[in-house]
Amino acid sequence: MQLPRFDFIQPATIDEACSLLDERKGDATVLAGGTDLLIELRRRLRKPGCVIGLKEMRGLDYIQKDDGGDLRIGALARLQWIESSPIIAEEYPALAQATRLVAVPPIRRVATIGGNLSLDTRCIYYNQSEFWRSAQADCIKLGGDICHAVPKGRRCLAVCQSDLAPVLMALGASVKIVSAEAERTVALADFFTGKGEKPNVLAPGELLAEVIIPSDGQRAAVYEKLRIREGMDFPLAGIVVSLGTDGQGAAAGARIVLSAVGPAPTRIVEAEGLLEGKRIDDDLLEQVAQVMFERAHPVANLAMDPWYRRKMVKVLTKRAVRQALETAKAN
Amino acid sequence: MEQVLIKLTVNGREEDVRVSPHKTLLEVLRDDLSLTGAKNGCEDGSCGTCTVLLDGAAVRSCLLLAMEAQGHEIVTIEGLSDGQNMSPLQEIFVNQGAVQCGFCSPGMILTAKALLDSASSPTETEIREAISGNLCRCTGYTKIVEAVMAASGQPVPVRTHPYEGDVSERAAS
C-alpha cells in the first residue's frame, strides 16, 4: 500500500523545525525514525499535509551528563545508541535492557527515544487499514462516539505501547518540550494523559526535544514484558520495578510501574508502599502481585485475552521484584 | 508535492531518480531502479524481507523514505554478486540448504552480512538475535543460522535427522 501524498521538508536546525511546525500547525507531523509513523500513514490513521523529516537535523542527537549529574538524552538519539551507551550501561542498565526489548536491531538503528515516548496508543480495532476500518463505524479514537473493544464504552482505552516510558517513569525522568514560542519541562507522569485517543500532552506546534533522567544512586530496576512473538512485538503487559536496599536486605525507595494494560503507564504507589522497609518473602511478594493484579484493567483490545494479560501482570510483578532485589543486593 | 530529483548511491553507482516525496526507498529501488531483490512483504516492519544495507547496517527499506536515503551508501542483494557469480555468503546459503522459496533470502543474507561485517565469529545466540526480525516461513531458521556460522568459518553442528538410525536404540535412550 502506498503512502498518502505529502510535502516533505527536512529542516537543518531545531529553530527551523519549530517555525515550520508553527507555520503549518495542525497540518504537519514530525518524522524522526519513522518506523511507526510510516505505518500509520500507510493505514491513513493520520493524514498530514506536511511531514517534517528530522533524520538529518543536528542538535537533538546526544546522550550526555549535565553539570548537575542528570543524564540528558536528545529526542533524536537512536535506540541503538541507548542500548550501547557506556553511561547508560553503567548507571541505568534497566533502560538499556528495556531498549533491547523494543523491536529488532534494524529498527532500533533508526527508531528514536522521542519517537518511542510519543508512540500512539494501539487497539486492534484502530490499527487496521482504511479498508478494514471502513466496514464499521468510527470509534472514539477515530473521532466517532462508539468503542468496538468495550460494549457501550465511553472512553478510549487504546494501550500505551512504549517500552521505554515505564522504565523512564520509574527512573523519575522528565521531558523537555519546545515550540516556536516557548519551552517547558514536564514530568513523564504528566506527559501522559491517560486518554487513549490523545495519549500525551504534546500540542500542535510542539516538539519533544529531550529526556532528562536524574541520577539514580544505588538502585536496581528491571523491566518485564509480555508479548506474543519474542523476536519483536509490542507489549501486552509490562512491569517495571525499581528499588534499593537498606544494607540489611530490606527494600527501600521502591517504585513500581504498570504499563501496556491501559492508555498510560502508571505508578502503583500502594504496591510500592507494601515493599517499603520490608524484607521480601513469598507472602509479601504475593500481596504486592495481588495489588498489581487488582489495579490492572486490560480490555479486549490487543491480540491476547485480557484475563490472561491481567493474570500475567501478577507473574511479571513477582519476576521483576525478585530480580530487582537480587541486583540491588549485588550492587 | 511535486516530484524531486534525488541522487541515490546504490550498489556503488550514483543514480539520479525523480521521486515524489511519499515514495519509500523500497518502492524506488523496485519500481524506478528495477532492483527487485528487496521484497515487499508485511509493509509494517515485522517481516524484514525489504532489508537493505544503509551505510553498512541493515535497515527496513519499507520504513524509510527515498528522500531520507540521499547521501547514504545503499547496498541491495544485487550488490553482493558481480552479476555473474554469487558472493561467498550467497554460495554458503545455497550449499547449506538455507534457501527454499527465497522470499526471505535477500533480507536474511543482508542482515547476516551486516552482522558478519561487525563481528567476525558471532555465536549462535548473536546470529539468532540479529535475524530475529526476519521471518522465514519455509526453510526454518536452523539452516539459516548454520549458513551464517559456516560463513564465519565456524564448525556447523552436526544434526542427525530425527528418523535416521535405529529407532529402538533411540527409544531405549
Coordinates of N, CA, C and O in Angstrom, one line a residue, chain B residues 2-147:
Chain B
E2 N 5.4 18.2 -5.5 CA 6.0 17.9 -6.8 C 7.1 16.8 -6.7 O 7.6 16.6 -5.7
Q3 N 7.4 16.3 -7.9 CA 8.5 15.4 -7.9 C 9.8 16.1 -7.7 O 10.0 17.2 -8.1
V4 N 10.7 15.4 -7.1 CA 12.0 16.0 -6.8 C 13.1 15.1 -7.4 O 13.0 13.9 -7.4
L5 N 14.2 15.7 -7.8 CA 15.3 14.9 -8.4 C 16.2 14.6 -7.2 O 16.7 15.5 -6.6
I6 N 16.4 13.3 -7.0 CA 17.4 13.0 -5.9 C 18.5 12.1 -6.4 O 18.3 11.4 -7.4
K7 N 19.6 12.1 -5.7 CA 20.7 11.2 -6.0 C 20.8 10.1 -5.0 O 20.9 10.4 -3.8
L8 N 20.8 8.9 -5.4 CA 21.0 7.8 -4.5 C 22.2 7.0 -4.9 O 22.5 6.8 -6.1
T9 N 23.0 6.6 -3.9 CA 24.2 5.7 -4.2 C 23.8 4.3 -3.9 O 23.6 3.9 -2.8
V10 N 23.5 3.6 -5.0 CA 23.0 2.2 -4.8 C 24.1 1.2 -5.4 O 24.4 1.3 -6.6
N11 N 24.5 0.3 -4.6 CA 25.5 -0.7 -5.0 C 26.7 -0.1 -5.7 O 27.2 -0.5 -6.7
G12 N 27.1 1.1 -5.2 CA 28.3 1.7 -5.7 C 28.1 2.6 -6.9 O 29.0 3.3 -7.3
R13 N 26.8 2.7 -7.4 CA 26.6 3.5 -8.5 C 25.7 4.7 -8.1 O 24.8 4.6 -7.3
E14 N 26.0 5.9 -8.7 CA 25.2 7.0 -8.4 C 24.0 7.0 -9.4 O 24.1 6.9 -10.6
E15 N 22.8 7.1 -8.8 CA 21.6 7.1 -9.6 C 20.8 8.4 -9.4 O 20.6 8.8 -8.3
D16 N 20.4 9.0 -10.5 CA 19.5 10.1 -10.4 C 18.1 9.7 -10.6 O 17.8 9.0 -11.6
V17 N 17.2 9.9 -9.7 CA 15.9 9.5 -9.8 C 14.9 10.6 -9.5 O 15.2 11.4 -8.6
R18 N 13.8 10.7 -10.2 CA 12.8 11.6 -10.0 C 11.7 10.9 -9.1 O 11.2 9.9 -9.5
V19 N 11.5 11.5 -7.9 CA 10.6 10.8 -7.0 C 9.6 11.8 -6.4 O 9.9 12.9 -6.3
S20 N 8.4 11.2 -6.0 CA 7.5 12.0 -5.2 C 7.9 11.8 -3.7 O 8.4 10.7 -3.4
P21 N 7.8 12.8 -2.9 CA 8.3 12.7 -1.5 C 7.7 11.5 -0.7 O 8.3 11.0 0.2
H22 N 6.5 11.0 -1.2 CA 5.9 10.0 -0.4 C 6.3 8.6 -0.8 O 5.9 7.6 -0.3
K23 N 7.3 8.5 -1.7 CA 7.8 7.2 -2.1 C 8.8 6.6 -1.1 O 9.7 7.4 -0.7
T24 N 8.7 5.4 -0.7 CA 9.6 4.8 0.2 C 10.9 4.3 -0.6 O 10.8 4.2 -1.8
L25 N 11.9 4.1 0.1 CA 13.2 3.6 -0.6 C 12.9 2.3 -1.3 O 13.3 2.1 -2.4
L26 N 12.1 1.5 -0.7 CA 11.8 0.2 -1.3 C 11.1 0.4 -2.7 O 11.4 -0.3 -3.6
E27 N 10.1 1.3 -2.7 CA 9.4 1.5 -3.9 C 10.3 2.0 -5.0 O 10.2 1.6 -6.2
V28 N 11.2 2.9 -4.6 CA 12.1 3.5 -5.6 C 13.1 2.4 -6.1 O 13.3 2.3 -7.3
L29 N 13.6 1.6 -5.2 CA 14.5 0.5 -5.6 C 13.8 -0.4 -6.6 O 14.4 -0.8 -7.6
R30 N 12.6 -0.8 -6.2 CA 11.9 -1.8 -7.1 C 11.3 -1.2 -8.3 O 11.5 -1.8 -9.4
D31 N 10.7 -0.1 -8.2 CA 9.9 0.4 -9.4 C 10.7 1.3 -10.3 O 10.6 1.2 -11.5
D32 N 11.6 2.1 -9.7 CA 12.4 3.0 -10.6 C 13.7 2.5 -11.0 O 14.2 2.7 -12.1
L33 N 14.3 1.7 -10.1 CA 15.7 1.2 -10.4 C 15.7 -0.3 -10.8 O 16.7 -0.8 -11.0
S34 N 14.5 -0.8 -10.8 CA 14.3 -2.3 -11.2 C 15.2 -3.2 -10.4 O 15.6 -4.2 -10.9
L35 N 15.5 -2.9 -9.2 CA 16.2 -3.8 -8.3 C 15.2 -4.5 -7.4 O 14.8 -4.0 -6.3
T36 N 14.7 -5.6 -7.9 CA 13.6 -6.3 -7.3 C 14.0 -7.3 -6.2 O 13.2 -8.2 -5.8
G37 N 15.3 -7.3 -5.9 CA 15.8 -8.2 -4.9 C 15.1 -8.0 -3.5 O 14.6 -8.9 -2.9
A38 N 15.1 -6.7 -3.1 CA 14.4 -6.4 -1.8 C 12.9 -6.6 -2.1 O 12.4 -6.1 -3.1
K39 N 12.2 -7.4 -1.2 CA 10.8 -7.7 -1.4 C 9.9 -6.8 -0.6 O 10.3 -6.3 0.4
N40 N 8.7 -6.7 -1.1 CA 7.6 -6.0 -0.3 C 6.8 -7.1 0.4 O 6.0 -7.8 -0.2
G41 N 7.0 -7.2 1.7 CA 6.3 -8.2 2.5 C 5.2 -7.6 3.3 O 4.1 -7.4 2.8
C42 N 5.4 -7.4 4.6 CA 4.4 -7.1 5.5 C 4.0 -5.6 5.5 O 2.9 -5.2 5.8
E43 N 4.9 -4.8 5.0 CA 4.7 -3.3 5.0 C 4.5 -2.7 6.4 O 4.1 -1.6 6.5
D44 N 4.8 -3.4 7.4 CA 4.8 -2.8 8.7 C 6.0 -3.1 9.6 O 6.0 -2.9 10.8
G45 N 7.1 -3.5 8.9 CA 8.3 -3.7 9.6 C 8.5 -5.0 10.4 O 9.6 -5.2 11.0
S46 N 7.6 -5.9 10.3 CA 7.7 -7.1 11.1 C 8.3 -8.3 10.3 O 8.7 -9.3 11.0
C47 N 8.5 -8.2 9.0 CA 9.0 -9.4 8.3 C 10.4 -9.3 7.9 O 11.1 -10.3 7.7
G48 N 10.9 -8.1 7.6 CA 12.4 -8.0 7.3 C 12.8 -8.3 5.9 O 14.0 -8.3 5.6
T49 N 11.9 -8.6 5.0 CA 12.3 -9.0 3.7 C 12.6 -7.9 2.8 O 13.2 -8.0 1.7
C50 N 12.4 -6.6 3.2 CA 12.7 -5.5 2.4 C 14.1 -4.9 2.9 O 14.5 -3.8 2.5
T51 N 14.8 -5.7 3.7 CA 16.1 -5.2 4.3 C 17.1 -4.8 3.2 O 17.3 -5.5 2.2
V52 N 17.7 -3.6 3.4 CA 18.8 -3.3 2.6 C 19.9 -2.8 3.6 O 19.6 -2.6 4.8
L53 N 21.1 -2.6 3.1 CA 22.2 -2.0 3.9 C 22.3 -0.5 3.7 O 22.3 -0.1 2.5
L54 N 22.2 0.2 4.8 CA 22.4 1.7 4.7 C 23.6 2.0 5.4 O 23.7 1.8 6.7
D55 N 24.7 2.5 4.8 CA 26.0 2.7 5.4 C 26.4 1.4 6.1 O 27.0 1.5 7.2
G56 N 26.2 0.3 5.6 CA 26.7 -1.0 6.1 C 25.8 -1.6 7.2 O 26.1 -2.7 7.6
A57 N 24.7 -1.0 7.6 CA 23.9 -1.5 8.6 C 22.5 -1.9 8.0 O 22.0 -1.2 7.1
A58 N 22.0 -3.0 8.5 CA 20.7 -3.5 8.0 C 19.6 -2.6 8.4 O 19.5 -2.2 9.6
V59 N 18.7 -2.1 7.5 CA 17.6 -1.3 7.8 C 16.4 -1.8 7.0 O 16.5 -2.4 6.0
R60 N 15.2 -1.3 7.4 CA 14.0 -1.7 6.6 C 13.7 -0.6 5.6 O 13.5 0.6 5.9
S61 N 13.8 -1.0 4.3 CA 13.6 0.0 3.3 C 12.1 0.4 3.1 O 11.8 1.4 2.4
C62 N 11.2 -0.4 3.7 CA 9.8 0.0 3.5 C 9.4 1.0 4.6 O 8.4 1.6 4.6
L63 N 10.3 1.3 5.6 CA 10.0 2.2 6.6 C 11.0 3.4 6.5 O 11.3 4.1 7.5
L64 N 11.5 3.7 5.3 CA 12.4 4.8 5.1 C 12.0 5.5 3.8 O 11.7 4.8 2.8
L65 N 11.8 6.8 3.8 CA 11.5 7.5 2.6 C 12.7 7.5 1.7 O 13.9 7.6 2.2
A66 N 12.5 7.5 0.4 CA 13.6 7.5 -0.6 C 14.5 8.8 -0.3 O 15.7 8.8 -0.4
M67 N 13.8 9.9 -0.1 CA 14.5 11.2 0.1 C 15.4 11.1 1.3 O 16.4 11.9 1.4
E68 N 15.0 10.3 2.3 CA 15.9 10.2 3.5 C 17.2 9.4 3.2 O 18.1 9.4 4.1
A69 N 17.2 8.7 2.1 CA 18.3 7.8 1.9 C 19.4 8.5 1.1 O 20.5 8.0 0.8
Q70 N 19.2 9.8 0.7 CA 20.2 10.6 0.0 C 21.4 10.7 0.8 O 21.3 11.0 2.0
G71 N 22.6 10.6 0.2 CA 23.8 10.8 0.9 C 24.3 9.6 1.7 O 25.3 9.7 2.4
H72 N 23.5 8.5 1.6 CA 24.0 7.3 2.3 C 24.3 6.2 1.2 O 23.7 6.2 0.2
E73 N 25.2 5.3 1.6 CA 25.5 4.2 0.8 C 24.5 3.1 0.9 O 24.3 2.6 2.0
I74 N 23.8 2.8 -0.2 CA 22.8 1.7 -0.1 C 23.3 0.5 -0.8 O 23.9 0.6 -1.9
V75 N 23.2 -0.7 -0.2 CA 23.5 -1.9 -0.8 C 22.3 -2.8 -0.8 O 21.7 -3.0 0.2
T76 N 21.9 -3.3 -2.0 CA 20.9 -4.3 -2.1 C 21.5 -5.7 -2.3 O 22.7 -5.8 -2.6
I77 N 20.6 -6.7 -2.4 CA 21.1 -8.0 -2.6 C 21.8 -8.1 -3.9 O 22.8 -8.9 -4.1
E78 N 21.4 -7.3 -4.9 CA 22.0 -7.4 -6.2 C 23.5 -6.9 -6.1 O 24.3 -7.3 -7.0
G79 N 23.8 -6.1 -5.1 CA 25.1 -5.5 -5.0 C 26.1 -6.5 -4.5 O 27.3 -6.3 -4.4
L80 N 25.7 -7.7 -4.0 CA 26.6 -8.6 -3.4 C 27.3 -9.5 -4.5 O 28.5 -9.8 -4.4
S81 N 26.6 -9.8 -5.5 CA 27.2 -10.6 -6.6 C 27.8 -9.7 -7.6 O 27.5 -8.5 -7.6
D82 N 28.7 -10.2 -8.5 CA 29.3 -9.3 -9.5 C 28.4 -9.4 -10.8 O 28.9 -9.0 -11.9
G83 N 27.2 -9.9 -10.7 CA 26.4 -10.0 -11.9 C 26.4 -11.4 -12.5 O 25.4 -11.9 -13.1
Q84 N 27.5 -12.1 -12.4 CA 27.7 -13.5 -12.9 C 27.7 -14.5 -11.7 O 27.0 -15.4 -11.7
N85 N 28.6 -14.2 -10.8 CA 28.9 -15.1 -9.7 C 28.3 -14.6 -8.4 O 28.4 -13.4 -8.1
M86 N 27.8 -15.5 -7.6 CA 27.3 -15.2 -6.3 C 28.5 -14.8 -5.4 O 29.6 -15.3 -5.6
S87 N 28.2 -14.1 -4.3 CA 29.2 -13.8 -3.3 C 29.4 -15.0 -2.5 O 28.5 -15.9 -2.4
P88 N 30.5 -15.2 -1.8 CA 30.7 -16.4 -0.9 C 29.6 -16.6 0.1 O 29.1 -17.7 0.3
L89 N 29.0 -15.5 0.6 CA 27.9 -15.6 1.6 C 26.7 -16.3 0.9 O 26.1 -17.2 1.5
Q90 N 26.4 -15.8 -0.3 CA 25.3 -16.4 -1.0 C 25.5 -17.8 -1.3 O 24.6 -18.7 -1.2
E91 N 26.7 -18.2 -1.8 CA 27.1 -19.6 -2.1 C 26.8 -20.4 -0.9 O 26.2 -21.5 -1.0
I92 N 27.2 -20.0 0.3 CA 27.1 -20.8 1.5 C 25.6 -21.0 1.8 O 25.2 -22.1 2.2
F93 N 24.8 -19.9 1.7 CA 23.4 -20.1 1.9 C 22.8 -21.2 1.0 O 22.0 -22.0 1.4
V94 N 23.2 -21.2 -0.3 CA 22.7 -22.2 -1.2 C 23.2 -23.6 -0.7 O 22.5 -24.6 -0.6
N95 N 24.6 -23.7 -0.5 CA 25.1 -25.0 -0.2 C 24.6 -25.6 1.1 O 24.6 -26.8 1.3
Q96 N 24.3 -24.7 2.1 CA 23.8 -25.2 3.4 C 22.3 -25.5 3.3 O 21.7 -25.9 4.4
G97 N 21.7 -25.3 2.2 CA 20.2 -25.5 2.1 C 19.4 -24.5 2.9 O 18.4 -24.8 3.4
A98 N 20.0 -23.3 3.0 CA 19.3 -22.2 3.7 C 18.3 -21.4 2.9 O 17.8 -20.4 3.3
V99 N 18.1 -21.9 1.6 CA 17.2 -21.2 0.8 C 16.1 -22.2 0.3 O 16.5 -23.2 -0.2
Q100 N 14.9 -21.8 0.5 CA 13.8 -22.7 -0.1 C 13.0 -21.8 -1.1 O 13.4 -21.7 -2.3
C101 N 12.0 -21.1 -0.7 CA 11.3 -20.3 -1.6 C 12.0 -19.1 -2.0 O 11.8 -18.5 -3.1
G102 N 12.9 -18.6 -1.1 CA 13.7 -17.5 -1.4 C 13.2 -16.1 -1.1 O 13.9 -15.1 -1.3
F103 N 12.0 -16.0 -0.6 CA 11.4 -14.7 -0.4 C 12.1 -14.0 0.8 O 12.2 -12.8 0.7
C104 N 12.5 -14.7 1.8 CA 13.2 -14.1 2.9 C 14.7 -13.9 2.7 O 15.4 -13.2 3.4
S105 N 15.2 -14.6 1.6 CA 16.7 -14.7 1.5 C 17.4 -13.4 1.3 O 18.4 -13.2 2.0
P106 N 16.9 -12.5 0.5 CA 17.6 -11.2 0.4 C 17.8 -10.5 1.7 O 18.9 -10.0 2.1
G107 N 16.7 -10.5 2.5 CA 16.8 -9.9 3.8 C 17.7 -10.6 4.8 O 18.5 -10.0 5.5
M108 N 17.5 -11.9 4.8 CA 18.4 -12.8 5.6 C 19.8 -12.6 5.3 O 20.7 -12.4 6.2
I109 N 20.2 -12.6 4.0 CA 21.6 -12.6 3.6 C 22.2 -11.2 4.0 O 23.3 -11.1 4.5
L110 N 21.4 -10.1 3.7 CA 21.9 -8.8 4.0 C 22.1 -8.6 5.5 O 23.0 -8.0 6.0
T111 N 21.1 -9.1 6.3 CA 21.2 -9.0 7.7 C 22.4 -9.7 8.2 O 23.1 -9.3 9.1
A112 N 22.6 -10.9 7.6 CA 23.8 -11.7 8.0 C 25.1 -11.0 7.6 O 26.0 -11.0 8.4
K113 N 25.0 -10.3 6.5 CA 26.3 -9.6 6.0 C 26.6 -8.5 7.0 O 27.7 -8.3 7.4
A114 N 25.6 -7.7 7.4 CA 25.8 -6.7 8.3 C 26.4 -7.2 9.6 O 27.3 -6.6 10.2
L115 N 25.8 -8.3 10.1 CA 26.4 -8.9 11.3 C 27.8 -9.4 11.2 O 28.7 -9.1 12.0
L116 N 28.1 -10.1 10.1 CA 29.4 -10.6 9.8 C 30.5 -9.5 9.6 O 31.6 -9.7 10.0
D117 N 30.0 -8.4 9.1 CA 30.9 -7.3 8.9 C 31.3 -6.6 10.2 O 32.4 -6.1 10.4
S118 N 30.4 -6.8 11.2 CA 30.7 -6.1 12.5 C 31.3 -7.1 13.5 O 31.9 -6.7 14.5
A119 N 31.0 -8.4 13.4 CA 31.5 -9.4 14.3 C 32.0 -10.6 13.5 O 31.3 -11.2 12.7
S120 N 33.3 -10.9 13.7 CA 33.9 -11.9 12.7 C 33.4 -13.3 13.0 O 33.2 -14.1 12.1
S121 N 33.2 -13.7 14.3 CA 32.7 -15.0 14.6 C 31.5 -14.9 15.6 O 31.8 -15.2 16.8
P122 N 30.4 -14.6 15.2 CA 29.2 -14.4 16.1 C 28.8 -15.8 16.6 O 28.9 -16.8 16.0
T123 N 28.3 -15.8 17.9 CA 27.8 -17.0 18.5 C 26.4 -17.3 17.9 O 25.8 -16.4 17.3
E124 N 25.9 -18.5 18.1 CA 24.6 -18.8 17.6 C 23.5 -17.9 18.2 O 22.6 -17.4 17.5
T125 N 23.7 -17.5 19.5 CA 22.7 -16.6 20.1 C 22.7 -15.2 19.4 O 21.7 -14.6 19.1
E126 N 24.0 -14.8 19.1 CA 24.1 -13.5 18.4 C 23.4 -13.5 17.0 O 22.8 -12.6 16.6
I127 N 23.6 -14.6 16.3 CA 23.1 -14.8 15.0 C 21.5 -14.8 15.1 O 20.9 -14.1 14.4
R128 N 21.0 -15.5 16.1 CA 19.6 -15.6 16.2 C 19.0 -14.2 16.6 O 17.9 -13.8 16.1
E129 N 19.7 -13.5 17.4 CA 19.3 -12.1 17.8 C 19.3 -11.2 16.5 O 18.3 -10.5 16.3
A130 N 20.3 -11.4 15.7 CA 20.4 -10.5 14.6 C 19.3 -10.7 13.6 O 18.8 -9.8 13.0
I131 N 19.0 -12.0 13.3 CA 18.0 -12.3 12.3 C 16.6 -12.4 13.0 O 15.6 -12.8 12.3
S132 N 16.4 -12.0 14.2 CA 15.1 -12.2 14.9 C 14.0 -11.4 14.2 O 12.8 -11.7 14.4
G133 N 14.4 -10.4 13.5 CA 13.3 -9.6 12.8 C 13.1 -10.0 11.4 O 12.3 -9.4 10.7
N134 N 13.7 -11.1 11.0 CA 13.5 -11.6 9.6 C 12.7 -12.9 9.7 O 13.1 -13.9 10.2
L135 N 11.5 -12.8 9.1 CA 10.6 -14.0 9.1 C 10.9 -14.9 8.0 O 11.1 -14.5 6.8
C136 N 11.0 -16.2 8.3 CA 11.1 -17.2 7.2 C 10.0 -18.2 7.5 O 9.7 -18.6 8.6
R137 N 9.2 -18.5 6.4 CA 8.1 -19.4 6.6 C 8.3 -20.8 6.0 O 7.4 -21.6 6.1
C138 N 9.5 -21.0 5.4 CA 9.6 -22.4 4.9 C 10.9 -23.1 5.2 O 11.0 -24.2 5.7
T139 N 12.1 -22.4 5.0 CA 13.3 -23.1 5.3 C 13.5 -23.6 6.7 O 13.9 -24.7 7.0
G140 N 13.0 -22.7 7.6 CA 13.3 -23.0 9.0 C 14.6 -22.3 9.3 O 15.4 -22.1 8.5
Y141 N 14.7 -21.8 10.6 CA 15.8 -20.9 10.9 C 17.1 -21.7 11.1 O 18.2 -21.2 11.0
T142 N 17.0 -23.0 11.4 CA 18.2 -23.8 11.7 C 19.2 -23.7 10.6 O 20.4 -23.4 10.8
K143 N 18.8 -24.0 9.4 CA 19.7 -24.0 8.2 C 20.3 -22.6 8.0 O 21.4 -22.5 7.6
I144 N 19.5 -21.6 8.3 CA 20.0 -20.2 8.0 C 21.0 -19.9 9.1 O 22.1 -19.4 8.7
V145 N 20.8 -20.2 10.3 CA 21.8 -20.0 11.4 C 23.1 -20.8 11.0 O 24.2 -20.2 11.1
E146 N 22.9 -22.0 10.6 CA 24.1 -22.8 10.2 C 24.9 -22.2 9.1 O 26.1 -22.2 9.1
A147 N 24.1 -21.6 8.1 CA 24.8 -21.0 7.0 C 25.6 -19.8 7.5 O 26.8 -19.6 7.0

